[in-house]
Short mmCIF file of C-alpha atoms in Angstrom, two decimals:
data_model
loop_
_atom_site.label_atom_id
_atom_site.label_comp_id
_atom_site.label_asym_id
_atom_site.label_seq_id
_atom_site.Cartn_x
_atom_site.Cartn_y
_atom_site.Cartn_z
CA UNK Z 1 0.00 0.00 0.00
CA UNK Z 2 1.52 3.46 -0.78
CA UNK Z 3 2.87 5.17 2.08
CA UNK Z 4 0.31 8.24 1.09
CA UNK Z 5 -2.66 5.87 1.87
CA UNK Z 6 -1.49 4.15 4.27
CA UNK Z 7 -1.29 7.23 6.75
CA UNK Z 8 -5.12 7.56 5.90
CA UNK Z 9 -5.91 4.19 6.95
CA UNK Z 10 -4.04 4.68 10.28
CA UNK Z 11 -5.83 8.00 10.68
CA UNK Z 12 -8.86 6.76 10.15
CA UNK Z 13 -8.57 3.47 12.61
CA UNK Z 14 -7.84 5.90 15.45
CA UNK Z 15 -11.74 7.02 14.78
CA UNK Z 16 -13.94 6.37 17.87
CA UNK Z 17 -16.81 3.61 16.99
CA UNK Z 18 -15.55 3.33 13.81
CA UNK Z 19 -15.35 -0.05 13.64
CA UNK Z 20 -14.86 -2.66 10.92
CA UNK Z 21 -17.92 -2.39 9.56
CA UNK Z 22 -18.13 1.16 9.60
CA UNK Z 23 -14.61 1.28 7.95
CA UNK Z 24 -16.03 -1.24 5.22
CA UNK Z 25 -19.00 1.38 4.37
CA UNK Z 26 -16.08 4.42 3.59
CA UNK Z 27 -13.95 1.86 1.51
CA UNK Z 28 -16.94 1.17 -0.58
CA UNK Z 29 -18.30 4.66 -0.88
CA UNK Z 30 -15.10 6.36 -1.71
CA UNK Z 31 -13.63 3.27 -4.05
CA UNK Z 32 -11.29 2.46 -1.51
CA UNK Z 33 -9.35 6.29 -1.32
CA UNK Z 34 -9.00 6.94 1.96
CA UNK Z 35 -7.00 10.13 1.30
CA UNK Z 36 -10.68 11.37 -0.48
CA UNK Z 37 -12.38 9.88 2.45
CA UNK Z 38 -10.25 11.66 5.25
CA UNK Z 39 -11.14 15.32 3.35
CA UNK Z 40 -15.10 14.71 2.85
CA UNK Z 41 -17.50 17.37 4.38
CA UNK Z 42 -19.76 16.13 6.60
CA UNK Z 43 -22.69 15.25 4.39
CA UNK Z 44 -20.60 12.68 1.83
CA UNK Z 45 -19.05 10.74 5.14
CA UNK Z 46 -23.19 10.66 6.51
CA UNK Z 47 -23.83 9.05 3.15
CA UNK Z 48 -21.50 6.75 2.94
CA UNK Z 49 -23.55 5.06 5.70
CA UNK Z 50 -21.30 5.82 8.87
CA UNK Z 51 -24.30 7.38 10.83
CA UNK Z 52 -23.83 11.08 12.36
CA UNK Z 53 -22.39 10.30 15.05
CA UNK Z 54 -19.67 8.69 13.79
CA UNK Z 55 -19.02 11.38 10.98
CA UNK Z 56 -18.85 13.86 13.45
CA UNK Z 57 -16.27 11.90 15.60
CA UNK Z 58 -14.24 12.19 11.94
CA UNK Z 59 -14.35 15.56 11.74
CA UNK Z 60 -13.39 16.15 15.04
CA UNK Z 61 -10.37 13.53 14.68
CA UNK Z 62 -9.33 15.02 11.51
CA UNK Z 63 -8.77 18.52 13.26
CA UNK Z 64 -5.75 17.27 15.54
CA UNK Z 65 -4.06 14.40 13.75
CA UNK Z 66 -2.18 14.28 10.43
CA UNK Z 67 -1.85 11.17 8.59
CA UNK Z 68 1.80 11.75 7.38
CA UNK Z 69 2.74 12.65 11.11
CA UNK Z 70 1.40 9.59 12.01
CA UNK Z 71 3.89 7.72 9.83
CA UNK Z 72 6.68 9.59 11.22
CA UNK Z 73 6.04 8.79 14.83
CA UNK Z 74 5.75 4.98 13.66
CA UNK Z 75 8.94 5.23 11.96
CA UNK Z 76 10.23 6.70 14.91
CA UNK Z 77 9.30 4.17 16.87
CA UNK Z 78 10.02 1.16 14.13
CA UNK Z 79 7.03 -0.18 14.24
CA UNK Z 80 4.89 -1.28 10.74
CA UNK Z 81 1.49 -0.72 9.93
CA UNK Z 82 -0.25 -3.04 8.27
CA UNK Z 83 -4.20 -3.15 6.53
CA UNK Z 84 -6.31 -5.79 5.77
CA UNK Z 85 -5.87 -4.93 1.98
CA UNK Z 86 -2.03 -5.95 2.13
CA UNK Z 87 -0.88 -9.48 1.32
CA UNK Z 88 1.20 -10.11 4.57
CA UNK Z 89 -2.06 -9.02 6.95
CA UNK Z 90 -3.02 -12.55 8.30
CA UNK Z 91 -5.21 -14.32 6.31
CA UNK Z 92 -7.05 -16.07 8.81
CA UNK Z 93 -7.68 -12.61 10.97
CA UNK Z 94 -8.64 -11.27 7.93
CA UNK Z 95 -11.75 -13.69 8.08
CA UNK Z 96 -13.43 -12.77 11.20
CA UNK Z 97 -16.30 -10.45 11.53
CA UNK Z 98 -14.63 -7.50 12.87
CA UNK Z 99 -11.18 -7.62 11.76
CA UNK Z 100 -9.13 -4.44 12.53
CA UNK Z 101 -8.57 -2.90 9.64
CA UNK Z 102 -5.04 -1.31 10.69
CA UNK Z 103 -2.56 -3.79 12.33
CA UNK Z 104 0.06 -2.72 14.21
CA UNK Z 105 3.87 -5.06 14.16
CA UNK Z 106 7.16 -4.81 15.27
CA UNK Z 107 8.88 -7.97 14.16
CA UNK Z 108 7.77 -9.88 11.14
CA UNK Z 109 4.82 -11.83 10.14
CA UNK Z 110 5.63 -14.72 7.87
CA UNK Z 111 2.94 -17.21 5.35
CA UNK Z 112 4.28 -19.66 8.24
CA UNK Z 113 2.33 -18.05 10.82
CA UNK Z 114 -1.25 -19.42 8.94
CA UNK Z 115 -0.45 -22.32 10.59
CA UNK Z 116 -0.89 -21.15 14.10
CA UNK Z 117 -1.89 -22.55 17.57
CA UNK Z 118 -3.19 -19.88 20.51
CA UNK Z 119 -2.12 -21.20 23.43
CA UNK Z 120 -3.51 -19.33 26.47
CA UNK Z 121 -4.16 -20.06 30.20
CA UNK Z 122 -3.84 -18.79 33.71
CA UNK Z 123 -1.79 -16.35 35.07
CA UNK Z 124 -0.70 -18.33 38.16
CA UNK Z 125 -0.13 -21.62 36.98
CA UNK Z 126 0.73 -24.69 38.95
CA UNK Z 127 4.33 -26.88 37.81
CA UNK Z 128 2.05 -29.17 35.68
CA UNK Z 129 0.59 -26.26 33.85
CA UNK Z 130 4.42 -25.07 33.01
CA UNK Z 131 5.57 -28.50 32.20
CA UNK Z 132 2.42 -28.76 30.01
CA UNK Z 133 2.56 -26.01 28.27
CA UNK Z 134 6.54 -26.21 27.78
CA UNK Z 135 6.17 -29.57 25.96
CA UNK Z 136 3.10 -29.11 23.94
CA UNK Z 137 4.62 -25.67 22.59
CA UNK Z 138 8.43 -27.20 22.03
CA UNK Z 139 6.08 -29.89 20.19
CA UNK Z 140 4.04 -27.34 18.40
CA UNK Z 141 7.10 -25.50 17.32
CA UNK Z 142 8.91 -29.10 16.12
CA UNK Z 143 5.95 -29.09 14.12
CA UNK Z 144 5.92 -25.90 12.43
CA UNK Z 145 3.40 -24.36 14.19
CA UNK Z 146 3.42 -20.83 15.55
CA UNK Z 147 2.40 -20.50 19.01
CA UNK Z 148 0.42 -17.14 19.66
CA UNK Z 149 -0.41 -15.60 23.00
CA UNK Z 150 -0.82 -12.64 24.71
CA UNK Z 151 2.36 -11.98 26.83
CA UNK Z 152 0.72 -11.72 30.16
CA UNK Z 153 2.25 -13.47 32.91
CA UNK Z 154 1.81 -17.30 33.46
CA UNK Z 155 0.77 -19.61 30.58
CA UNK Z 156 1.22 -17.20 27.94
CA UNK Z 157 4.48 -16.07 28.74
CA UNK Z 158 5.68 -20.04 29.05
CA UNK Z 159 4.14 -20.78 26.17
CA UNK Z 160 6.06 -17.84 23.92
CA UNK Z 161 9.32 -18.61 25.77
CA UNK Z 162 9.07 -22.77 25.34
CA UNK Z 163 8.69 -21.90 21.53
CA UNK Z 164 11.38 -19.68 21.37
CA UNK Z 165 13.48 -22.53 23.12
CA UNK Z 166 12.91 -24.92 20.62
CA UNK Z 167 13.69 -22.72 17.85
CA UNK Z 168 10.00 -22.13 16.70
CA UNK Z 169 8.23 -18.98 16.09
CA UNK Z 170 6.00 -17.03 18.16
CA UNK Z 171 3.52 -13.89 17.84
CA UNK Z 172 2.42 -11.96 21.04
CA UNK Z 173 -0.75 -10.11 20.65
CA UNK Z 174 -0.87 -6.79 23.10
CA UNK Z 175 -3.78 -4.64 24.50
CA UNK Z 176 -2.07 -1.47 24.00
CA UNK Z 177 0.21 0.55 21.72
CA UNK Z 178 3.66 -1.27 20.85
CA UNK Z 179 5.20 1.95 22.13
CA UNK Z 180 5.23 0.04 25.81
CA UNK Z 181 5.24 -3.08 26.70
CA UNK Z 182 2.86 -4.63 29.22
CA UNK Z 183 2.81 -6.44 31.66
CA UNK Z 184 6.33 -4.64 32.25
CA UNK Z 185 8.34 -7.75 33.28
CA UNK Z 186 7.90 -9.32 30.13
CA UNK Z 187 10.09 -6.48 28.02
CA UNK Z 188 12.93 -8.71 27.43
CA UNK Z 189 10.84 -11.80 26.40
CA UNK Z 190 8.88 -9.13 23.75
CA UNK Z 191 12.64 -8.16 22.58
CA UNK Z 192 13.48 -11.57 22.55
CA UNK Z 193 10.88 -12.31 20.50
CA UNK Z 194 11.41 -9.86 17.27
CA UNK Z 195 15.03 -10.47 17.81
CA UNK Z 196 14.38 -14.17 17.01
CA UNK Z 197 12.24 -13.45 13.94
CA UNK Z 198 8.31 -13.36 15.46
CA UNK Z 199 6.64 -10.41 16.12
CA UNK Z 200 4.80 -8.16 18.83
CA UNK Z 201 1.64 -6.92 17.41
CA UNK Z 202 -1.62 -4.64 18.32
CA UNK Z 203 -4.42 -3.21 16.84
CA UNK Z 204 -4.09 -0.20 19.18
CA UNK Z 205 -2.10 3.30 18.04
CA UNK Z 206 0.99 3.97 19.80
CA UNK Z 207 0.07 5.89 23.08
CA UNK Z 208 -2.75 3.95 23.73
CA UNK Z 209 -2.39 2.21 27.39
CA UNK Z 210 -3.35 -0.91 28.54
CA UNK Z 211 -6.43 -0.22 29.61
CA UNK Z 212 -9.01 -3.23 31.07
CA UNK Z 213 -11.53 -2.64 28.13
CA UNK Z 214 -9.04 -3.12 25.71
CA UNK Z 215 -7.62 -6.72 26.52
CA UNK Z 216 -11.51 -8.43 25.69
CA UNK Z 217 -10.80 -7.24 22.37
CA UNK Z 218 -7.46 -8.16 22.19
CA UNK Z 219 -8.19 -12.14 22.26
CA UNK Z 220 -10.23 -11.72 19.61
CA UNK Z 221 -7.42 -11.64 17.76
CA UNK Z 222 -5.09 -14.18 19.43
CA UNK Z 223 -7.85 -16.29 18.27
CA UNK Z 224 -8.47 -15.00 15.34
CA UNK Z 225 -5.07 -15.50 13.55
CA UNK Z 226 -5.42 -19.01 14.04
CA UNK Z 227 -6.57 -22.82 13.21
CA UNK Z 228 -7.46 -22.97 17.05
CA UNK Z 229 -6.93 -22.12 20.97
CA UNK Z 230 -5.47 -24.11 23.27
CA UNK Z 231 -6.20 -23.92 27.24
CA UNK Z 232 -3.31 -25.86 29.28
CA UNK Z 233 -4.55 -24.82 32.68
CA UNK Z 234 -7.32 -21.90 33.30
CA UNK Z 235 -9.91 -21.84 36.18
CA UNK Z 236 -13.69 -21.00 35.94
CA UNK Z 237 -12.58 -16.90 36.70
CA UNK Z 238 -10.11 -16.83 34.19
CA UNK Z 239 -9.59 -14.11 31.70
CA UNK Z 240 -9.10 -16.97 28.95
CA UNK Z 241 -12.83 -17.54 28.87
CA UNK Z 242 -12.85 -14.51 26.58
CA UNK Z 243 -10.07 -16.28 24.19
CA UNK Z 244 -12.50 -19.52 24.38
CA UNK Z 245 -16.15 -17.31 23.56
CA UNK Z 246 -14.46 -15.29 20.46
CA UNK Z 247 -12.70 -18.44 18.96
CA UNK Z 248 -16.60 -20.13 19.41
CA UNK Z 249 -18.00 -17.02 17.78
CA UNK Z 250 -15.30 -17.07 15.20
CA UNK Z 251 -15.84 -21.51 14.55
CA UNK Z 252 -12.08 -22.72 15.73
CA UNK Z 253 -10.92 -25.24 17.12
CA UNK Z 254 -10.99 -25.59 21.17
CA UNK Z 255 -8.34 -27.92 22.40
CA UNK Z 256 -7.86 -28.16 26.71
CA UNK Z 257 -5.34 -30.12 28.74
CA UNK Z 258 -7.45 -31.78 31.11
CA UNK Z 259 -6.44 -31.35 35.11
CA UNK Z 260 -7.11 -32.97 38.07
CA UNK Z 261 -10.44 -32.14 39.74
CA UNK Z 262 -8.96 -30.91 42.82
CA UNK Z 263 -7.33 -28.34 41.41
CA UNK Z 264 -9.12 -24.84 40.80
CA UNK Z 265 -7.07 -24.39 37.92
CA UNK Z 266 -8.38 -26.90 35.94
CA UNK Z 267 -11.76 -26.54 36.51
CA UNK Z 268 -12.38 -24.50 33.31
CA UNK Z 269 -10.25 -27.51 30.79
CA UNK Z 270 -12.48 -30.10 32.42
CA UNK Z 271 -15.82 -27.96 32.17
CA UNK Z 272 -14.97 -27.20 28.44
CA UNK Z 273 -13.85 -30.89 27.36
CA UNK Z 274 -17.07 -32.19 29.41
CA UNK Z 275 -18.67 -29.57 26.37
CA UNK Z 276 -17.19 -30.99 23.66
CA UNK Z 277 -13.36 -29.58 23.57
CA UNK Z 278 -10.80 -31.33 21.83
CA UNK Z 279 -9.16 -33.54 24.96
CA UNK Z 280 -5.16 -33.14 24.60
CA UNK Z 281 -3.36 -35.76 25.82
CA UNK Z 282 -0.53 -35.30 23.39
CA UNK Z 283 0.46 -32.79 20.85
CA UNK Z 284 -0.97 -35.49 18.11
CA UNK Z 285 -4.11 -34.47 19.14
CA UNK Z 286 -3.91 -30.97 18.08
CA UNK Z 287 -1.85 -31.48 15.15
CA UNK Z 288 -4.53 -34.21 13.52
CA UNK Z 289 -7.33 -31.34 13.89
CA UNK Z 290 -5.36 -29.13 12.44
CA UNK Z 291 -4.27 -31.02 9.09
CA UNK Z 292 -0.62 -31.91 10.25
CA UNK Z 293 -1.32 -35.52 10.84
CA UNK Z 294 -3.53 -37.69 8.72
CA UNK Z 295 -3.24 -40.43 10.62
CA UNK Z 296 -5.69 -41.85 14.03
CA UNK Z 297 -8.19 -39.11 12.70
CA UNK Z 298 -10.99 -39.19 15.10
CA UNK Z 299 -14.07 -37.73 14.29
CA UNK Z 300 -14.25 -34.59 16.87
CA UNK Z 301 -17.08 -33.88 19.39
CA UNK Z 302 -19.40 -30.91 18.55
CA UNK Z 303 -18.42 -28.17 20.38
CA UNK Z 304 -21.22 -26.55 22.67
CA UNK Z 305 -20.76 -23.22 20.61
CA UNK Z 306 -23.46 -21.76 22.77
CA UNK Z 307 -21.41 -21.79 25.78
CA UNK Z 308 -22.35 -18.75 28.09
CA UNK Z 309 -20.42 -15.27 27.43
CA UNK Z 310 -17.66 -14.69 29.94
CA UNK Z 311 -18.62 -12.59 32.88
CA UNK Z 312 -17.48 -8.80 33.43
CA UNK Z 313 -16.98 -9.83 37.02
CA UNK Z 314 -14.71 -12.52 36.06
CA UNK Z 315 -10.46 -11.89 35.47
CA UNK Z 316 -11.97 -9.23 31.94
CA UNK Z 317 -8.49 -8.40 31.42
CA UNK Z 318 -7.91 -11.23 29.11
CA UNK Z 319 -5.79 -13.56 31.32
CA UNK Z 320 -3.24 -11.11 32.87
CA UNK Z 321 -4.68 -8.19 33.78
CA UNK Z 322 -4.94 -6.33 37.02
CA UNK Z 323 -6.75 -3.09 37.04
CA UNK Z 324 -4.77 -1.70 39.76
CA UNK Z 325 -1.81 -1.91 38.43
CA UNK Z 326 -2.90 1.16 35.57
CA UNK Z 327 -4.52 3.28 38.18
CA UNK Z 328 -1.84 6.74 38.77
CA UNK Z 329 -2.94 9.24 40.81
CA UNK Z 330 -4.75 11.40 38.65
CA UNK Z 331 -6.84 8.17 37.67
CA UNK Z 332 -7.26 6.27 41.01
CA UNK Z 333 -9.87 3.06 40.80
CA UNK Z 334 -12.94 3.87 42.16
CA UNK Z 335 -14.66 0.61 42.93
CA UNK Z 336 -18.04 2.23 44.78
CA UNK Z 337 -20.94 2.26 42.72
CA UNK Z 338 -20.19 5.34 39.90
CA UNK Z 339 -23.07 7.56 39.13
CA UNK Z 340 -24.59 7.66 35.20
CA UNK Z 341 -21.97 10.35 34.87
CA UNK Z 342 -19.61 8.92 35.18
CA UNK Z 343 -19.63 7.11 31.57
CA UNK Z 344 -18.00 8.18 29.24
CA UNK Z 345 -19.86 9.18 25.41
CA UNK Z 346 -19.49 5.84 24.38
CA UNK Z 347 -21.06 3.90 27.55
CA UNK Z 348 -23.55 6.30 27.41
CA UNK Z 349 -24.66 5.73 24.11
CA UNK Z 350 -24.88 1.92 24.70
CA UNK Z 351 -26.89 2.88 28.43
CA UNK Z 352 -29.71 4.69 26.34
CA UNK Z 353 -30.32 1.01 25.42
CA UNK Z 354 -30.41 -0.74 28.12
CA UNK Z 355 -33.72 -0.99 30.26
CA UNK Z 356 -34.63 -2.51 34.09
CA UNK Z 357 -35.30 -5.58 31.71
CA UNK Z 358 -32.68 -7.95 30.54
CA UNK Z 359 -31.45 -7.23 26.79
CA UNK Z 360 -29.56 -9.42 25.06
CA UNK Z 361 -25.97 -8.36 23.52
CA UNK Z 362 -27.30 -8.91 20.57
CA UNK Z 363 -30.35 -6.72 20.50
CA UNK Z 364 -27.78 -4.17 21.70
CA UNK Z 365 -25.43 -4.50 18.85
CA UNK Z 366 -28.40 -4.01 16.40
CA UNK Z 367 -29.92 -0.73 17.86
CA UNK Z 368 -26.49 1.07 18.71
CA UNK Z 369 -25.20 -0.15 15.25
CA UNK Z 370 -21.20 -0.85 17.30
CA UNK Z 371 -19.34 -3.57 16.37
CA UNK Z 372 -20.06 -6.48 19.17
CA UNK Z 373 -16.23 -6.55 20.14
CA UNK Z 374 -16.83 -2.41 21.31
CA UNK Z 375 -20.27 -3.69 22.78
CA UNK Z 376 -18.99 -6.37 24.87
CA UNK Z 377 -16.10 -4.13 26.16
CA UNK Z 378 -18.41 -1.71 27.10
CA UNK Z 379 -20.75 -3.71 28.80
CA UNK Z 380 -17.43 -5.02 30.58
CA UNK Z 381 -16.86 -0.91 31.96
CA UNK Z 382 -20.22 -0.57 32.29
CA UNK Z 383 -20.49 -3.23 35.19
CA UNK Z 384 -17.52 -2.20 36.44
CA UNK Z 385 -18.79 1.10 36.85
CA UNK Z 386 -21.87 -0.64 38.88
CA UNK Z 387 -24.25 0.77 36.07
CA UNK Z 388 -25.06 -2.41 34.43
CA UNK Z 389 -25.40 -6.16 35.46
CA UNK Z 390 -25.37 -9.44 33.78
CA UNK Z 391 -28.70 -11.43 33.80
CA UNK Z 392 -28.20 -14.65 32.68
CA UNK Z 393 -26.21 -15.72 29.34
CA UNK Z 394 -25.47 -12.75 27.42
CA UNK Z 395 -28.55 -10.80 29.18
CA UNK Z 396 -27.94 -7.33 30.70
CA UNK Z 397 -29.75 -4.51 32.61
CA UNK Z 398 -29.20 -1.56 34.63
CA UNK Z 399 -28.18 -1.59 37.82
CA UNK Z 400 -30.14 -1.30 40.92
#
């Protein structure tokens, strides 16, 4: 993509509730010039289908940032920008519902990496968990297979470093700009990483902190760029329940290590194989799902892909995430019951729709017209915020 266009694209993806589809309604209307796009009055960008809302929230963007500044500061900062109209944007990302259209790497992305495993977990995993996810990635990564995670703490930091290890390659997929790294401990491991030819990648801009809203959407992507997610040890609270509802939305492959049932850790693997997951018991059994291995094909359960949405209550920070550890003292947590003001445009937008009666997520996606990845993380500050509260699967309502 010319450099000209490209800083359009990256201006543009820094649009509030502009989401994929949104962005898919301005390619079409303006044949795919998103210079043309970025200097429409008002009334063309309302007919292209954005809403007026959303137009506004251009023109208001479009005042303070410069798409050719935006360039500089990544080049600054030597990190790529890639869209979902290049060749080397992920192919299997690509595919999913709300893609981002404007990918963030440092590193490199290879054609290897559509052959890809997620492997996500707890953040305080017991020795088995380690030793299980050190041999199942240094298997993976015999295999071919890139192992992607999320960085946090825990599983997914095991699982990037026993790939590196055995000379595989891995992606880590972060929930803020690739100007910092987070969690903060795991620097050297993201260095390590691009130094050893895998990459660090976001969908966020550079500035953009690693905030607790954010990380729900990130596992979209962890399982999005692959064939399918595997869970080596997670409990019932765990973050990676996010990871295991997006790869369902998105039809991949769940694989879990099962655990003992005395352990709390375990007790989301052995809930989700009881459901229909893809039991591991060796790294065969991933690899013949996949397509690696043609031989002892079994024919696979059917996956409960119904399985209740996540919880805001539960660990929303996508496996790693602890909200105190963002708070400064010009932002302290407030965990008391906020007032209505307290949301911000966005949440209130999404509040004018929801009633003393349970709505479903759905219902909400079609009258605000967001993308359900912005819903979700909304609803997920929402109930933080003690405005809304979950009612059931995928049912919420306000508060009080």
């Amino acid at each position: 993509m010319a450099t000209e266009t490209l800083g359009h694209w990256i201006a543009f993806s820094q649009v509030p509730r502009l989401g994929a589809a949104r962005f898919r309604l301005l390619e079409t209307h303006f044949g795919g010039d998103m210079k043309r796009a970025w200097a429409a009055p008002m009334r063309e960008l309302r007919a292209a289908g954005v809403g007026g809302a959303v137009a506004q929230a251009i023109a208001e963007v479009r005042q303070s940032l410069v798409p050719e500044r935006e360039l500089e500061r990544l080049a600054d900062a030597g990190v790529k920008a890639i869209t979902w109209r290049d060749a080397i944007y992920p192919e299997r990302l690509k595919q999913i519902a709300d893609a981002p259209p404007v990918l963030y790497v440092r590193g490199s992305l290879s054609a290897e990496d559509e052959t890809s495993v997620a492997v996500v977990g707890t953040r305080r995993p017991t020795d088995y968990g380690y030793r299980v996810t050190n041999d199942l990635c240094a298997a993976l990564a015999d295999h071919g297979v890139t192992v992607v995670s999320g960085l946090a703490l825990g599983i997914d930091s095991r699982a990037h470093k026993s790939t590196l290890d055995a000379g595989g390659r891995t992606i880590a997929v972060l929930g803020n700009g690739l100007d910092s790294v987070y969690p903060r401990e795991n620097l050297r491991l993201a260095e390590r990483i691009v130094a050893e030819g895998g990459a660090v990648v976001s969908e966020f801009a550079l500035g953009v902190r690693p905030e607790a809203s954010n990380f729900p959407r990130r596992n979209r992507i962890i399982s999005g760029m692959t064939l399918g997610t595997l869970i080596t040890e997670a409990g019932e609270t765990s973050g990676t329940r996010w990871t295991v509802y997006h790869a369902l939305e998105q039809d991949r492959e769940i694989f879990c290590v099962p655990g003992s049932i005395y352990s709390e850790t375990s007790k989301l693997t052995n809930r989700l194989i009881r459901e229909g997951a893809k039991l591991v018991n060796s790294v065969n059994d991933i690899l013949v799902e996949i397509g690696l291995d043609a031989t002892e094909r079994q024919i696979p359960l059917e996956l409960d892909r119904t399985a209740p949405r996540p919880s805001p209550s539960d660990d929303i920070a996508g496996n790693e995430f602890d909200i105190t550890s963002v708070a400064t003292p010009d932002n302290p947590v407030q965990w008391e019951r906020l007032s209505v003001e307290s949301a911000d445009p966005e949440e209130a937008d999404l509040l004018q729709h929801v009633t003393r009666n349970p709505v479903h997520i759905d219902d909400l996606v079609r009258v605000s017209a967001m993308p359900v990845t912005q819903v979700s993380s909304l609803l997920t500050m929402l109930e933080l915020k003690g405005l809304v509260q979950q009612v059931g699967t995928m049912h919420y309502r306000l508060s009080g």
